[in-house]
C-alpha cells in the first residue's frame, strides 16, 4: 500500500498513522504519471483540489490547464491523500475510505 500526500498535511498524517503504508511526499517526490492517469480516470474532477491555497493563488488563465498538467506542475493541487492498495485506489480520508481499509 502506498499513500501519496504531503508530510505537512494533517489529514495525510492521520491516514498514515492508521495504515501500514509506504509514504510518498508529492511535493518532494511527485506522483508517477501512470498513477496520476489512473487516478484521473477513476476520480475525474475530484482529483483536483480546488480548495487549496495553491489553486486560490492561481489566476484564471492558469486554472484552465489540463488537470494532470496542473498537478504535475503543482503537486499540492492533488486532493490528498491518494491511497493505492494493489488495484484499488482511494481519494481522501473520509469515513468510507477508513471503513474500506479497516482503519
mmCIF file of C-alpha atoms in Angstrom:
data_model
loop_
_atom_site.group_PDB
_atom_site.id
_atom_site.type_symbol
_atom_site.label_atom_id
_atom_site.label_comp_id
_atom_site.label_asym_id
_atom_site.label_seq_id
_atom_site.Cartn_x
_atom_site.Cartn_y
_atom_site.Cartn_z
ATOM 1 C CA UNK A 1 0.000 0.000 0.000
ATOM 2 C CA UNK A 2 1.274 3.445 -0.960
ATOM 3 C CA UNK A 3 -0.043 6.734 0.398
ATOM 4 C CA UNK A 4 0.639 9.822 -1.735
ATOM 5 C CA UNK A 5 0.364 13.052 0.218
ATOM 6 C CA UNK A 6 2.199 15.883 1.926
ATOM 7 C CA UNK A 7 4.212 15.381 5.081
ATOM 8 C CA UNK A 8 2.816 18.667 6.416
ATOM 9 C CA UNK A 9 -0.829 17.705 5.782
ATOM 10 C CA UNK A 10 -2.715 16.766 8.957
ATOM 11 C CA UNK A 11 -5.135 14.512 7.085
ATOM 12 C CA UNK A 12 -2.266 12.642 5.434
ATOM 13 C CA UNK A 13 -0.578 12.175 8.806
ATOM 14 C CA UNK A 14 -3.801 10.760 10.306
ATOM 15 C CA UNK A 15 -4.167 8.327 7.407
ATOM 16 C CA UNK A 16 -0.526 7.270 7.594
ATOM 17 C CA UNK A 17 -0.796 6.674 11.334
ATOM 18 C CA UNK A 18 -3.847 4.429 10.830
ATOM 19 C CA UNK A 19 -2.416 2.457 7.901
ATOM 20 C CA UNK A 20 0.642 0.330 7.319
ATOM 21 C CA UNK A 21 1.578 2.147 4.106
ATOM 22 C CA UNK A 22 4.643 3.446 2.341
ATOM 23 C CA UNK A 23 4.558 7.251 2.202
ATOM 24 C CA UNK A 24 5.419 9.323 -0.863
ATOM 25 C CA UNK A 25 5.612 13.088 -0.415
ATOM 26 C CA UNK A 26 4.133 14.525 -3.609
ATOM 27 C CA UNK A 27 5.975 17.810 -3.210
ATOM 28 C CA UNK A 28 9.400 16.173 -2.896
ATOM 29 C CA UNK A 29 8.968 13.003 -4.975
ATOM 30 C CA UNK A 30 5.971 13.640 -7.221
ATOM 31 C CA UNK A 31 3.431 11.043 -8.326
ATOM 32 C CA UNK A 32 4.234 8.626 -11.157
ATOM 33 C CA UNK A 33 2.412 9.650 -14.337
ATOM 34 C CA UNK A 34 0.693 6.264 -14.681
ATOM 35 C CA UNK A 35 -0.676 6.530 -11.129
ATOM 36 C CA UNK A 36 -1.964 10.046 -11.823
ATOM 37 C CA UNK A 37 -3.566 8.930 -15.089
ATOM 38 C CA UNK A 38 -5.340 6.019 -13.374
ATOM 39 C CA UNK A 39 -6.485 8.283 -10.528
ATOM 40 C CA UNK A 40 -7.822 10.806 -13.059
ATOM 41 C CA UNK A 41 -9.717 8.027 -14.842
ATOM 42 C CA UNK A 42 -11.272 6.834 -11.566
ATOM 43 C CA UNK A 43 -11.943 10.104 -9.762
ATOM 44 C CA UNK A 44 -12.227 12.677 -12.559
ATOM 45 C CA UNK A 45 -12.509 16.280 -11.387
ATOM 46 C CA UNK A 46 -12.375 15.258 -7.724
ATOM 47 C CA UNK A 47 -8.614 14.649 -8.105
ATOM 48 C CA UNK A 48 -8.003 18.394 -8.414
ATOM 49 C CA UNK A 49 -8.208 20.183 -5.055
ATOM 50 C CA UNK A 50 -9.851 23.495 -5.897
ATOM 51 C CA UNK A 51 -9.946 24.495 -2.219
ATOM 52 C CA UNK A 52 -6.153 24.531 -1.850
ATOM 53 C CA UNK A 53 -4.138 27.673 -1.276
ATOM 54 C CA UNK A 54 -2.224 26.962 -4.486
ATOM 55 C CA UNK A 55 -5.482 26.947 -6.506
ATOM 56 C CA UNK A 56 -6.728 30.165 -4.912
ATOM 57 C CA UNK A 57 -3.445 31.906 -5.739
ATOM 58 C CA UNK A 58 -3.584 30.913 -9.430
ATOM 59 C CA UNK A 59 -5.053 33.286 -11.976
ATOM 60 C CA UNK A 60 -7.999 32.206 -14.109
ATOM 61 C CA UNK A 61 -5.830 31.573 -17.166
ATOM 62 C CA UNK A 62 -3.563 29.181 -15.258
ATOM 63 C CA UNK A 63 -6.570 27.273 -13.931
ATOM 64 C CA UNK A 64 -7.658 26.417 -17.485
ATOM 65 C CA UNK A 65 -4.861 23.870 -17.984
ATOM 66 C CA UNK A 66 -5.458 20.136 -18.133
ATOM 67 C CA UNK A 67 -5.835 18.740 -14.591
ATOM 68 C CA UNK A 68 -2.930 16.288 -14.917
ATOM 69 C CA UNK A 69 -0.663 19.034 -16.252
ATOM 70 C CA UNK A 70 -1.659 21.314 -13.371
ATOM 71 C CA UNK A 71 -0.948 18.569 -10.811
ATOM 72 C CA UNK A 72 2.386 17.742 -12.463
ATOM 73 C CA UNK A 73 3.390 21.418 -12.255
ATOM 74 C CA UNK A 74 1.875 21.997 -8.796
ATOM 75 C CA UNK A 75 1.690 18.686 -6.844
ATOM 76 C CA UNK A 76 -0.140 20.389 -3.968
ATOM 77 C CA UNK A 77 -3.179 20.716 -6.241
ATOM 78 C CA UNK A 78 -3.853 16.985 -5.890
ATOM 79 C CA UNK A 79 -6.536 16.076 -3.371
ATOM 80 C CA UNK A 80 -4.913 14.149 -0.560
ATOM 81 C CA UNK A 81 -4.263 11.528 0.406
ATOM 82 C CA UNK A 82 -4.297 9.293 -2.642
ATOM 83 C CA UNK A 83 -4.020 5.728 -1.399
ATOM 84 C CA UNK A 84 -3.077 2.910 -3.767
ATOM 85 C CA UNK A 85 -3.664 -0.608 -2.458
ATOM 86 C CA UNK A 86 -2.993 -3.128 -5.198
ATOM 87 C CA UNK A 87 -5.550 -2.430 -7.919
ATOM 88 C CA UNK A 88 -7.716 -0.313 -5.587
ATOM 89 C CA UNK A 89 -7.456 3.464 -5.191
ATOM 90 C CA UNK A 90 -8.937 5.739 -2.565
ATOM 91 C CA UNK A 91 -9.029 9.525 -2.572
ATOM 92 C CA UNK A 92 -9.284 11.456 0.673
ATOM 93 C CA UNK A 93 -9.568 10.199 4.226
ATOM 94 C CA UNK A 94 -13.299 10.103 4.873
ATOM 95 C CA UNK A 95 -15.387 7.544 6.778
ATOM 96 C CA UNK A 96 -15.977 5.455 3.637
ATOM 97 C CA UNK A 97 -12.233 5.190 2.901
ATOM 98 C CA UNK A 98 -11.471 4.376 6.527
ATOM 99 C CA UNK A 99 -14.123 1.645 6.567
ATOM 100 C CA UNK A 100 -12.920 0.193 3.255
ATOM 101 C CA UNK A 101 -9.355 -0.007 4.567
ATOM 102 C CA UNK A 102 -10.349 -1.260 8.012
ATOM 103 C CA UNK A 103 -8.889 1.764 9.772
#
